[in-house]
mmCIF file of C-alpha atoms in Angstrom:
data_model
loop_
_atom_site.group_PDB
_atom_site.id
_atom_site.type_symbol
_atom_site.label_atom_id
_atom_site.label_comp_id
_atom_site.label_asym_id
_atom_site.label_seq_id
_atom_site.Cartn_x
_atom_site.Cartn_y
_atom_site.Cartn_z
ATOM 1 C CA UNK A 18 -11.662 8.632 7.574
ATOM 2 C CA UNK A 19 -10.141 9.614 10.906
ATOM 3 C CA UNK A 20 -6.579 10.287 11.998
ATOM 4 C CA UNK A 21 -4.929 7.381 13.835
ATOM 5 C CA UNK A 22 -2.825 9.622 16.081
ATOM 6 C CA UNK A 23 -5.917 11.514 17.258
ATOM 7 C CA UNK A 24 -7.752 8.295 18.084
ATOM 8 C CA UNK A 25 -4.739 6.890 19.934
ATOM 9 C CA UNK A 26 -4.273 10.087 21.947
ATOM 10 C CA UNK A 27 -7.923 9.955 22.995
ATOM 11 C CA UNK A 28 -7.702 6.280 23.949
ATOM 12 C CA UNK A 29 -4.467 6.750 25.902
ATOM 13 C CA UNK A 30 -5.970 9.593 27.920
ATOM 14 C CA UNK A 31 -9.348 7.924 28.507
ATOM 15 C CA UNK A 32 -7.859 4.576 29.546
ATOM 16 C CA UNK A 33 -4.923 6.092 31.501
ATOM 17 C CA UNK A 34 -2.587 3.521 29.989
ATOM 18 C CA UNK A 35 0.551 5.210 31.330
ATOM 19 C CA UNK A 36 -0.747 5.166 34.922
ATOM 20 C CA UNK A 37 -2.097 1.647 35.417
ATOM 21 C CA UNK A 38 0.491 -1.009 36.203
ATOM 22 C CA UNK A 39 0.067 -4.163 34.138
ATOM 23 C CA UNK A 40 1.888 -7.349 33.208
ATOM 24 C CA UNK A 41 5.130 -6.556 31.321
ATOM 25 C CA UNK A 42 3.964 -8.305 28.153
ATOM 26 C CA UNK A 43 0.659 -6.446 27.991
ATOM 27 C CA UNK A 44 2.168 -3.369 26.295
ATOM 28 C CA UNK A 45 -0.975 -1.256 26.565
ATOM 29 C CA UNK A 46 -1.531 1.302 23.846
ATOM 30 C CA UNK A 47 -0.796 1.342 20.131
ATOM 31 C CA UNK A 48 1.069 -1.859 19.285
ATOM 32 C CA UNK A 49 1.152 -1.556 15.509
ATOM 33 C CA UNK A 50 0.572 1.506 13.335
ATOM 34 C CA UNK A 51 -0.858 1.732 9.845
ATOM 35 C CA UNK A 52 -0.496 4.534 7.289
ATOM 36 C CA UNK A 53 -2.114 6.982 9.711
ATOM 37 C CA UNK A 54 -5.704 6.934 8.486
ATOM 38 C CA UNK A 55 -8.547 4.855 9.928
ATOM 39 C CA UNK A 56 -11.580 3.926 7.848
ATOM 40 C CA UNK A 57 -13.236 1.507 10.274
ATOM 41 C CA UNK A 58 -12.853 0.249 13.837
ATOM 42 C CA UNK A 59 -12.898 -3.418 14.764
ATOM 43 C CA UNK A 60 -12.867 -4.895 18.248
ATOM 44 C CA UNK A 61 -12.041 -8.350 19.560
ATOM 45 C CA UNK A 62 -10.938 -9.961 22.793
ATOM 46 C CA UNK A 63 -7.751 -11.462 21.323
ATOM 47 C CA UNK A 64 -5.364 -10.328 18.603
ATOM 48 C CA UNK A 65 -5.246 -13.837 17.159
ATOM 49 C CA UNK A 66 -4.230 -14.645 13.603
ATOM 50 C CA UNK A 67 -7.848 -15.367 12.630
ATOM 51 C CA UNK A 68 -9.030 -12.048 14.077
ATOM 52 C CA UNK A 69 -6.242 -10.067 12.421
ATOM 53 C CA UNK A 70 -6.893 -11.691 9.048
ATOM 54 C CA UNK A 71 -10.597 -10.846 9.250
ATOM 55 C CA UNK A 72 -9.980 -7.258 10.347
ATOM 56 C CA UNK A 73 -7.303 -6.785 7.672
ATOM 57 C CA UNK A 74 -9.597 -7.796 4.842
ATOM 58 C CA UNK A 75 -11.265 -4.370 4.640
ATOM 59 C CA UNK A 76 -8.038 -2.328 4.649
ATOM 60 C CA UNK A 77 -7.239 0.771 6.692
ATOM 61 C CA UNK A 78 -8.796 -0.367 9.929
ATOM 62 C CA UNK A 79 -8.006 -0.061 13.620
ATOM 63 C CA UNK A 80 -8.348 -3.184 15.758
ATOM 64 C CA UNK A 81 -9.055 -2.631 19.471
ATOM 65 C CA UNK A 82 -8.252 -5.697 21.569
ATOM 66 C CA UNK A 83 -8.027 -6.743 25.205
ATOM 67 C CA UNK A 84 -5.214 -9.249 24.689
ATOM 68 C CA UNK A 85 -2.584 -7.854 22.343
ATOM 69 C CA UNK A 86 0.231 -9.363 20.295
ATOM 70 C CA UNK A 87 3.208 -9.037 22.666
ATOM 71 C CA UNK A 88 2.356 -11.239 25.679
ATOM 72 C CA UNK A 89 5.581 -13.230 25.375
ATOM 73 C CA UNK A 90 7.806 -10.164 25.293
ATOM 74 C CA UNK A 91 10.566 -9.856 22.696
ATOM 75 C CA UNK A 92 10.327 -12.706 20.214
ATOM 76 C CA UNK A 93 11.556 -13.443 16.697
ATOM 77 C CA UNK A 94 9.307 -12.651 13.760
ATOM 78 C CA UNK A 95 8.781 -16.281 12.818
ATOM 79 C CA UNK A 96 5.917 -18.778 12.647
ATOM 80 C CA UNK A 97 2.442 -17.655 13.777
ATOM 81 C CA UNK A 98 3.807 -14.374 15.176
ATOM 82 C CA UNK A 99 5.276 -13.463 11.782
ATOM 83 C CA UNK A 100 2.023 -14.374 10.038
ATOM 84 C CA UNK A 101 0.033 -12.119 12.367
ATOM 85 C CA UNK A 102 2.303 -9.127 11.797
ATOM 86 C CA UNK A 103 2.451 -9.768 8.048
ATOM 87 C CA UNK A 104 -1.336 -10.043 7.773
ATOM 88 C CA UNK A 105 -1.834 -6.792 9.678
ATOM 89 C CA UNK A 106 0.725 -4.885 7.629
ATOM 90 C CA UNK A 107 -0.545 -6.268 4.323
ATOM 91 C CA UNK A 108 -4.035 -5.120 5.325
ATOM 92 C CA UNK A 109 -2.886 -1.696 6.594
ATOM 93 C CA UNK A 110 -4.316 -2.609 10.008
ATOM 94 C CA UNK A 111 -3.385 -0.742 13.194
ATOM 95 C CA UNK A 112 -3.650 -2.616 16.504
ATOM 96 C CA UNK A 113 -4.386 -1.021 19.884
ATOM 97 C CA UNK A 114 -4.465 -3.106 23.064
ATOM 98 C CA UNK A 115 -5.805 -2.358 26.529
ATOM 99 C CA UNK A 116 -5.618 -5.040 29.204
ATOM 100 C CA UNK A 117 -5.929 -4.026 32.875
ATOM 101 C CA UNK A 118 -6.721 -0.383 32.004
ATOM 102 C CA UNK A 119 -9.856 -1.663 30.272
ATOM 103 C CA UNK A 120 -10.731 -4.146 33.021
ATOM 104 C CA UNK A 121 -10.795 -1.464 35.715
ATOM 105 C CA UNK A 122 -12.250 1.499 33.795
ATOM 106 C CA UNK A 123 -15.281 2.906 35.659
ATOM 107 C CA UNK A 124 -17.407 3.238 32.492
ATOM 108 C CA UNK A 125 -15.875 1.095 29.722
ATOM 109 C CA UNK A 126 -14.472 -1.601 31.997
ATOM 110 C CA UNK A 127 -15.196 -5.310 31.760
ATOM 111 C CA UNK A 128 -15.849 -5.488 35.503
ATOM 112 C CA UNK A 129 -18.453 -2.752 35.712
ATOM 113 C CA UNK A 130 -20.170 -3.672 32.441
ATOM 114 C CA UNK A 131 -20.528 -7.321 33.448
ATOM 115 C CA UNK A 132 -21.862 -6.295 36.863
ATOM 116 C CA UNK A 133 -24.443 -4.091 35.151
ATOM 117 C CA UNK A 134 -25.395 -6.859 32.712
ATOM 118 C CA UNK A 135 -25.948 -9.266 35.602
ATOM 119 C CA UNK A 136 -28.249 -6.754 37.270
ATOM 120 C CA UNK A 137 -26.253 -5.873 40.376
ATOM 121 C CA UNK A 138 -27.169 -2.670 42.184
ATOM 122 C CA UNK A 139 -25.025 -0.194 44.086
ATOM 123 C CA UNK A 140 -21.951 -1.126 42.056
ATOM 124 C CA UNK A 141 -18.681 0.174 43.515
ATOM 125 C CA UNK A 142 -14.941 -0.477 42.977
ATOM 126 C CA UNK A 143 -13.197 -2.922 45.353
ATOM 127 C CA UNK A 144 -9.874 -4.674 45.959
ATOM 128 C CA UNK A 145 -7.308 -1.904 45.361
ATOM 129 C CA UNK A 146 -3.945 -2.875 43.894
ATOM 130 C CA UNK A 147 -1.235 -0.420 42.839
ATOM 131 C CA UNK A 148 -3.729 2.397 43.290
ATOM 132 C CA UNK A 149 -6.525 0.974 41.140
ATOM 133 C CA UNK A 150 -9.444 -1.373 41.930
ATOM 134 C CA UNK A 151 -9.103 -4.925 40.646
ATOM 135 C CA UNK A 152 -12.848 -5.494 40.667
ATOM 136 C CA UNK A 153 -16.288 -4.211 41.530
ATOM 137 C CA UNK A 154 -18.954 -5.321 43.976
ATOM 138 C CA UNK A 155 -22.697 -4.869 44.053
ATOM 139 C CA UNK A 156 -25.918 -5.892 45.765
ATOM 140 C CA UNK A 157 -28.057 -8.824 44.631
ATOM 141 C CA UNK A 158 -30.675 -9.727 47.258
ATOM 142 C CA UNK A 159 -31.893 -12.941 45.637
ATOM 143 C CA UNK A 160 -30.898 -16.586 45.531
ATOM 144 C CA UNK A 161 -27.641 -18.174 44.433
ATOM 145 C CA UNK A 162 -29.363 -20.044 41.600
ATOM 146 C CA UNK A 163 -30.982 -16.846 40.337
ATOM 147 C CA UNK A 164 -27.563 -15.182 40.336
ATOM 148 C CA UNK A 165 -25.996 -18.037 38.364
ATOM 149 C CA UNK A 166 -28.834 -17.844 35.837
ATOM 150 C CA UNK A 167 -28.406 -14.076 35.492
ATOM 151 C CA UNK A 168 -24.670 -14.463 34.913
ATOM 152 C CA UNK A 169 -25.337 -17.100 32.262
ATOM 153 C CA UNK A 170 -27.743 -14.795 30.454
ATOM 154 C CA UNK A 171 -25.269 -11.920 30.627
ATOM 155 C CA UNK A 172 -22.407 -13.874 29.053
ATOM 156 C CA UNK A 173 -24.553 -16.003 26.754
ATOM 157 C CA UNK A 174 -23.217 -19.392 27.830
ATOM 158 C CA UNK A 175 -23.383 -22.051 30.518
ATOM 159 C CA UNK A 176 -21.502 -21.224 33.701
ATOM 160 C CA UNK A 177 -19.882 -23.374 36.378
ATOM 161 C CA UNK A 178 -21.161 -22.836 39.917
ATOM 162 C CA UNK A 179 -19.222 -23.718 43.042
ATOM 163 C CA UNK A 180 -22.092 -23.692 45.595
ATOM 164 C CA UNK A 181 -19.924 -23.419 48.690
ATOM 165 C CA UNK A 182 -21.662 -20.575 50.533
ATOM 166 C CA UNK A 183 -25.167 -19.625 51.557
ATOM 167 C CA UNK A 184 -28.122 -19.834 49.205
ATOM 168 C CA UNK A 185 -29.226 -16.244 49.796
ATOM 169 C CA UNK A 186 -26.866 -13.744 48.172
ATOM 170 C CA UNK A 187 -26.451 -10.143 49.247
ATOM 171 C CA UNK A 188 -22.992 -8.949 48.135
ATOM 172 C CA UNK A 189 -21.356 -10.068 44.894
ATOM 173 C CA UNK A 190 -17.802 -9.386 43.716
ATOM 174 C CA UNK A 191 -16.920 -9.332 40.018
ATOM 175 C CA UNK A 192 -13.414 -9.668 38.569
ATOM 176 C CA UNK A 193 -13.454 -10.693 34.921
ATOM 177 C CA UNK A 194 -10.964 -12.924 33.127
ATOM 178 C CA UNK A 195 -8.640 -15.327 34.893
ATOM 179 C CA UNK A 196 -9.107 -14.098 38.452
ATOM 180 C CA UNK A 197 -9.965 -17.369 40.162
ATOM 181 C CA UNK A 198 -6.803 -17.053 42.237
ATOM 182 C CA UNK A 199 -8.435 -14.146 44.090
ATOM 183 C CA UNK A 200 -10.804 -16.504 45.960
ATOM 184 C CA UNK A 201 -9.084 -15.995 49.324
ATOM 185 C CA UNK A 202 -9.171 -12.210 49.075
ATOM 186 C CA UNK A 203 -12.804 -12.162 48.014
ATOM 187 C CA UNK A 204 -13.814 -14.551 50.796
ATOM 188 C CA UNK A 205 -11.954 -12.476 53.389
ATOM 189 C CA UNK A 206 -13.868 -9.368 52.287
ATOM 190 C CA UNK A 207 -17.186 -10.883 53.356
ATOM 191 C CA UNK A 208 -18.696 -11.326 49.901
ATOM 192 C CA UNK A 209 -21.425 -13.930 49.473
ATOM 193 C CA UNK A 210 -20.497 -14.725 45.875
ATOM 194 C CA UNK A 211 -17.682 -14.168 43.402
ATOM 195 C CA UNK A 212 -18.147 -13.953 39.636
ATOM 196 C CA UNK A 213 -15.041 -14.417 37.495
ATOM 197 C CA UNK A 214 -14.011 -15.879 34.177
ATOM 198 C CA UNK A 215 -11.906 -18.883 35.029
ATOM 199 C CA UNK A 216 -9.658 -20.400 37.660
ATOM 200 C CA UNK A 217 -7.426 -23.407 38.175
ATOM 201 C CA UNK A 218 -8.812 -26.543 39.830
ATOM 202 C CA UNK A 219 -7.406 -25.566 43.215
ATOM 203 C CA UNK A 220 -9.464 -22.357 43.254
ATOM 204 C CA UNK A 221 -12.661 -24.439 43.323
ATOM 205 C CA UNK A 222 -11.298 -26.465 46.241
ATOM 206 C CA UNK A 223 -10.262 -23.326 48.098
ATOM 207 C CA UNK A 224 -13.681 -21.767 47.527
ATOM 208 C CA UNK A 225 -15.278 -24.843 49.107
ATOM 209 C CA UNK A 226 -12.957 -24.633 52.095
ATOM 210 C CA UNK A 227 -13.623 -20.917 52.581
ATOM 211 C CA UNK A 228 -17.385 -21.178 52.093
ATOM 212 C CA UNK A 229 -17.544 -18.856 49.088
ATOM 213 C CA UNK A 230 -19.964 -19.231 46.200
ATOM 214 C CA UNK A 231 -18.028 -18.847 42.948
ATOM 215 C CA UNK A 232 -19.406 -18.594 39.428
ATOM 216 C CA UNK A 233 -16.919 -19.304 36.644
ATOM 217 C CA UNK A 234 -18.415 -17.693 33.549
ATOM 218 C CA UNK A 235 -15.604 -18.064 31.006
ATOM 219 C CA UNK A 236 -12.455 -16.008 30.512
ATOM 220 C CA UNK A 237 -13.392 -14.981 26.989
ATOM 221 C CA UNK A 238 -17.089 -14.471 27.692
ATOM 222 C CA UNK A 239 -16.509 -12.129 30.632
ATOM 223 C CA UNK A 240 -14.113 -9.953 28.631
ATOM 224 C CA UNK A 241 -16.157 -9.169 25.538
ATOM 225 C CA UNK A 242 -17.970 -6.284 27.210
ATOM 226 C CA UNK A 243 -15.236 -3.657 27.383
ATOM 227 C CA UNK A 244 -13.860 -3.780 23.844
ATOM 228 C CA UNK A 245 -17.335 -3.832 22.321
ATOM 229 C CA UNK A 246 -18.587 -0.835 24.288
ATOM 230 C CA UNK A 247 -15.343 1.109 23.875
ATOM 231 C CA UNK A 248 -15.224 0.567 20.115
ATOM 232 C CA UNK A 249 -18.814 1.761 19.759
ATOM 233 C CA UNK A 250 -18.082 4.959 21.687
ATOM 234 C CA UNK A 251 -14.844 5.665 19.811
ATOM 235 C CA UNK A 252 -16.476 4.995 16.450
ATOM 236 C CA UNK A 253 -19.317 7.387 17.263
ATOM 237 C CA UNK A 254 -16.895 10.069 18.435
ATOM 238 C CA UNK A 255 -14.830 9.940 15.237
ATOM 239 C CA UNK A 256 -17.673 9.271 12.801
ATOM 240 C CA UNK A 257 -16.654 5.727 11.894
ATOM 241 C CA UNK A 258 -18.341 2.359 11.565
ATOM 242 C CA UNK A 259 -17.390 -0.426 13.960
ATOM 243 C CA UNK A 260 -17.774 -4.159 14.271
ATOM 244 C CA UNK A 261 -17.010 -6.864 16.818
ATOM 245 C CA UNK A 262 -15.128 -9.972 15.691
ATOM 246 C CA UNK A 263 -16.293 -12.936 17.752
ATOM 247 C CA UNK A 264 -13.810 -15.808 18.210
ATOM 248 C CA UNK A 265 -14.809 -17.625 21.429
ATOM 249 C CA UNK A 266 -12.633 -20.496 22.554
ATOM 250 C CA UNK A 267 -15.051 -21.993 25.051
ATOM 251 C CA UNK A 268 -12.854 -21.402 28.115
#
């Protein structure tokens, strides 16, 4: 067993949740407490009902997620939202969420971990916003098709390639999740390719017009890296077991 407050204090400090500006509904940090003791750590991308029910089944756990339970702001405890809260409380499950603080973290972050998994070299933070980098960039030095294949292997799924730039790739930008709208900024920075999770239809068109290779690798798939790695490190630090709950949606 480990103390919930001690784990939360460590996470808050490591992820700098009070310093990194995020969407109002993200509510980074501890979102739901349990009785104060943690027997096991679970991680998942989304705090969905299915994930919460699975994590609650063991009792006395802590669920680390990237997308928490309060995205819509203040809402009544009815319907699916009520069932999620009820399932967590019945299972004595605490829930901790980290959105942008986890994306941009230099060691546990989705951006840097995906870039490493792809095989980029010379990885460095890029695209500052509100004092923190939105993404990372690295060197490739091989072909566009080889890059797309490497991304597919890293995320374990088929990817969508917009082959709008040159075939030889030198610099690659990585912003995980739903960052397709950053096409213009990435193109203006001189990158040869952009790896992200997903984007609206118009982002593909804009990439073509700006001559930027874009690889859409899946919102969910690009954001499994951070919570998995973080949960493993936290579990090891506090002498706990951990497990990842996989619930891909295909997008």
